[in-house]
GROMACS .gro file of C-alpha atoms in nm:
model
  191
    1MET     CA    1  -0.025  -0.040   0.007
    2PHE     CA    2   0.292   0.241   0.099
    3ASP     CA    3   0.553   0.259  -0.134
    4PHE     CA    4   0.888   0.479  -0.032
    5LYS     CA    5   0.992   0.582  -0.372
    6GLU     CA    6   0.602   0.763  -0.454
    7ILE     CA    7   0.614   0.912  -0.094
    8LEU     CA    8   0.893   1.086  -0.123
    9SER     CA    9   0.809   1.203  -0.465
   10VAL     CA   10   0.486   1.332  -0.369
   11THR     CA   11   0.637   1.495  -0.087
   12LEU     CA   12   0.954   1.688  -0.245
   13ILE     CA   13   0.632   1.808  -0.495
   14LEU     CA   14   0.429   1.955  -0.202
   15PHE     CA   15   0.732   2.073  -0.072
   16SER     CA   16   0.850   2.248  -0.409
   17VAL     CA   17   0.467   2.379  -0.437
   18ILE     CA   18   0.431   2.503  -0.101
   19ASP     CA   19   0.726   2.691  -0.105
   20ILE     CA   20   0.770   2.746   0.288
   21LEU     CA   21   1.115   2.794   0.246
   22GLY     CA   22   1.067   3.096  -0.025
   23SER     CA   23   0.808   3.200   0.225
   24ILE     CA   24   1.074   3.288   0.500
   25PRO     CA   25   1.036   3.706   0.331
   26ILE     CA   26   0.637   3.671   0.387
   27ILE     CA   27   0.606   3.533   0.699
   28ILE     CA   28   0.893   3.714   0.851
   29ASN     CA   29   0.721   4.069   0.757
   30LEU     CA   30   0.359   3.965   0.823
   31ARG     CA   31   0.478   3.860   1.206
   32LYS     CA   32   0.655   4.217   1.252
   33LYS     CA   33   0.358   4.335   1.141
   34VAL     CA   34   0.149   4.155   1.397
   35GLY     CA   35   0.346   4.075   1.658
   36HIS     CA   36   0.329   3.696   1.647
   37ILE     CA   37   0.194   3.436   1.419
   38GLN     CA   38  -0.034   3.101   1.577
   39SER     CA   39   0.230   2.822   1.396
   40GLU     CA   40   0.001   2.502   1.535
   41LYS     CA   41  -0.332   2.673   1.414
   42ALA     CA   42  -0.137   2.773   1.104
   43THR     CA   43  -0.036   2.440   0.991
   44ILE     CA   44  -0.369   2.271   1.134
   45ALA     CA   45  -0.594   2.494   0.914
   46ALA     CA   46  -0.374   2.385   0.596
   47GLY     CA   47  -0.329   2.027   0.670
   48VAL     CA   48  -0.722   2.013   0.723
   49LEU     CA   49  -0.816   2.233   0.363
   50MET     CA   50  -0.531   1.965   0.203
   51VAL     CA   51  -0.722   1.677   0.376
   52LEU     CA   52  -1.038   1.758   0.237
   53PHE     CA   53  -0.886   1.893  -0.124
   54LEU     CA   54  -0.719   1.528  -0.117
   55VAL     CA   55  -1.054   1.342  -0.032
   56LEU     CA   56  -1.314   1.576  -0.202
   57GLY     CA   57  -1.162   1.716  -0.478
   58LYS     CA   58  -1.246   1.502  -0.714
   59SER     CA   59  -1.650   1.527  -0.627
   60ILE     CA   60  -1.619   1.850  -0.634
   61LEU     CA   61  -1.457   1.800  -0.966
   62ASN     CA   62  -1.808   1.628  -1.104
   63LEU     CA   63  -1.998   1.862  -0.978
   64PHE     CA   64  -1.861   2.084  -1.264
   65GLY     CA   65  -1.811   1.788  -1.533
   66ILE     CA   66  -1.456   1.832  -1.529
   67GLY     CA   67  -1.250   1.544  -1.544
   68VAL     CA   68  -0.903   1.451  -1.311
   69GLU     CA   69  -0.689   1.457  -1.651
   70ASP     CA   70  -0.811   1.793  -1.731
   71PHE     CA   71  -0.742   1.966  -1.367
   72ALA     CA   72  -0.416   1.733  -1.439
   73ILE     CA   73  -0.349   1.974  -1.686
   74ALA     CA   74  -0.501   2.294  -1.554
   75GLY     CA   75  -0.293   2.199  -1.261
   76ALA     CA   76   0.026   2.127  -1.506
   77LEU     CA   77   0.012   2.472  -1.614
   78ILE     CA   78  -0.052   2.623  -1.302
   79ILE     CA   79   0.265   2.423  -1.137
   80PHE     CA   80   0.471   2.583  -1.447
   81ALA     CA   81   0.342   2.937  -1.378
   82LEU     CA   82   0.457   2.839  -0.994
   83GLY     CA   83   0.851   2.748  -1.100
   84ALA     CA   84   0.861   3.067  -1.382
   85GLU     CA   85   0.762   3.245  -1.105
   86MET     CA   86   1.038   3.114  -0.830
   87ILE     CA   87   1.307   3.099  -1.129
   88LEU     CA   88   1.267   3.483  -1.241
   89GLY     CA   89   1.175   3.580  -0.937
   90ILE     CA   90   0.856   3.754  -1.025
   91GLU     CA   91   0.510   3.700  -0.875
   92ILE     CA   92   0.246   3.631  -1.035
   93PHE     CA   93   0.038   3.490  -0.738
   94LYS     CA   94   0.019   3.801  -0.475
   95PRO     CA   95  -0.043   3.683  -0.077
   96ASP     CA   96  -0.304   3.899   0.048
   97THR     CA   97  -0.155   4.083   0.322
   98SER     CA   98  -0.449   4.318   0.444
   99ALA     CA   99  -0.633   4.064   0.686
  100SER     CA  100  -0.665   4.145   1.042
  101PRO     CA  101  -0.341   4.109   1.298
  102THR     CA  102  -0.592   3.822   1.496
  103SER     CA  103  -0.644   3.581   1.152
  104THR     CA  104  -0.377   3.618   1.042
  105SER     CA  105  -0.258   3.311   1.106
  106ILE     CA  106  -0.505   3.163   0.931
  107VAL     CA  107  -0.481   3.415   0.545
  108PRO     CA  108  -0.301   3.455   0.481
  109ILE     CA  109  -0.028   3.188   0.617
  110ALA     CA  110  -0.246   2.851   0.607
  111PHE     CA  111  -0.407   3.007   0.330
  112PRO     CA  112  -0.325   3.111   0.002
  113LEU     CA  113  -0.004   3.120   0.115
  114ILE     CA  114   0.067   2.743   0.243
  115ALA     CA  115  -0.278   2.553   0.141
  116GLY     CA  116  -0.325   2.829  -0.176
  117ALA     CA  117  -0.421   2.725  -0.519
  118GLY     CA  118  -0.135   2.571  -0.653
  119THR     CA  119  -0.107   2.351  -0.336
  120LEU     CA  120  -0.447   2.233  -0.373
  121THR     CA  121  -0.409   2.175  -0.743
  122THR     CA  122  -0.100   2.017  -0.721
  123ILE     CA  123  -0.279   1.766  -0.479
  124LEU     CA  124  -0.579   1.692  -0.717
  125THR     CA  125  -0.340   1.660  -0.956
  126LEU     CA  126  -0.139   1.395  -0.823
  127LYS     CA  127  -0.352   1.216  -0.777
  128SER     CA  128  -0.352   1.131  -1.173
  129GLU     CA  129   0.016   0.980  -1.089
  130TYR     CA  130   0.037   0.808  -0.756
  131THR     CA  131  -0.246   0.671  -0.459
  132GLN     CA  132  -0.399   0.844  -0.195
  133ALA     CA  133  -0.245   0.715   0.098
  134ASN     CA  134   0.104   0.805  -0.032
  135ILE     CA  135  -0.030   1.159  -0.102
  136ALA     CA  136  -0.211   1.178   0.235
  137VAL     CA  137   0.145   1.064   0.395
  138GLY     CA  138   0.289   1.324   0.190
  139ILE     CA  139   0.095   1.600   0.335
  140VAL     CA  140   0.211   1.495   0.735
  141LEU     CA  141   0.540   1.489   0.587
  142ASN     CA  142   0.472   1.872   0.458
  143LEU     CA  143   0.268   1.943   0.749
  144VAL     CA  144   0.598   1.888   0.966
  145ILE     CA  145   0.847   2.069   0.778
  146VAL     CA  146   0.561   2.363   0.756
  147TYR     CA  147   0.513   2.346   1.148
  148ALA     CA  148   0.882   2.354   1.202
  149VAL     CA  149   1.006   2.636   0.978
  150LEU     CA  150   0.699   2.874   1.140
  151LYS     CA  151   0.826   2.800   1.457
  152SER     CA  152   1.185   2.874   1.372
  153THR     CA  153   1.185   3.166   1.079
  154ASN     CA  154   1.382   3.444   1.274
  155TRP     CA  155   1.632   3.151   1.302
  156LEU     CA  156   1.646   3.011   0.931
  157GLU     CA  157   1.665   3.376   0.837
  158ARG     CA  158   2.016   3.439   1.002
  159LYS     CA  159   2.144   3.090   0.913
  160LEU     CA  160   2.072   3.126   0.538
  161GLY     CA  161   2.031   3.471   0.458
  162GLN     CA  162   1.915   3.604   0.200
  163THR     CA  163   2.148   3.446  -0.149
  164GLY     CA  164   2.087   3.127   0.079
  165LEU     CA  165   1.695   3.173   0.058
  166ASP     CA  166   1.746   3.264  -0.370
  167VAL     CA  167   1.888   2.993  -0.470
  168LEU     CA  168   1.685   2.759  -0.244
  169ARG     CA  169   1.368   2.940  -0.458
  170ARG     CA  170   1.540   2.873  -0.817
  171ILE     CA  171   1.619   2.489  -0.756
  172PHE     CA  172   1.274   2.464  -0.625
  173GLY     CA  173   1.150   2.639  -0.915
  174ILE     CA  174   1.344   2.433  -1.174
  175ILE     CA  175   1.191   2.083  -0.975
  176LEU     CA  176   0.847   2.207  -1.027
  177LEU     CA  177   0.870   2.335  -1.473
  178SER     CA  178   1.021   1.979  -1.470
  179ILE     CA  179   0.710   1.852  -1.300
  180ALA     CA  180   0.440   2.048  -1.436
  181ILE     CA  181   0.601   1.931  -1.785
  182LYS     CA  182   0.611   1.553  -1.733
  183ILE     CA  183   0.233   1.609  -1.558
  184PHE     CA  184   0.139   1.772  -1.874
  185LYS     CA  185   0.277   1.463  -2.090
  186SER     CA  186   0.076   1.235  -1.909
  187ASN     CA  187  -0.254   1.340  -1.904
  188VAL     CA  188  -0.259   1.513  -2.319
  189PHE     CA  189  -0.097   1.155  -2.444
  190ALA     CA  190  -0.305   0.979  -2.164
  191GLY     CA  191  -0.593   0.961  -2.401
   0.00000   0.00000   0.00000
């Protein structure tokens, strides 16, 4: 049932899409504005959104008459845009930073920064390639990483520096572009 290779692939794909390390500057900026971000609350809220979409996402698509392959192709295009954004240093998907200080842990941290459109699209897209159980494990592993990063953003900022964060962001951008092309090819030429 559980496949280590699939779990590793899913974990890396989601890690690249969530881009929690690349989000450290945004999180630090929000923390300066509101004082404190509740890491536990943000992680749990993002996890609930991702698992709900993993379980109910296909049913939601069926309501609109959209197939998983169609969604996977759309997801591949979004993943491609996210990868291009990371490599080119441009901002296509802008987080809503106008949320009230009391809800900052949920909006914009949990949604859309962690469990945003790219992440939710990727989860559904992954269902065309991997088993649901392996995706669920990948989600949980990413939530552990997200929680650790949220708890240690100040320390990470000091250790990696801006150059280190930029290099990581571009590496994950290239990985995302490759993943997007693979998903696109496998779903366009599947039928």
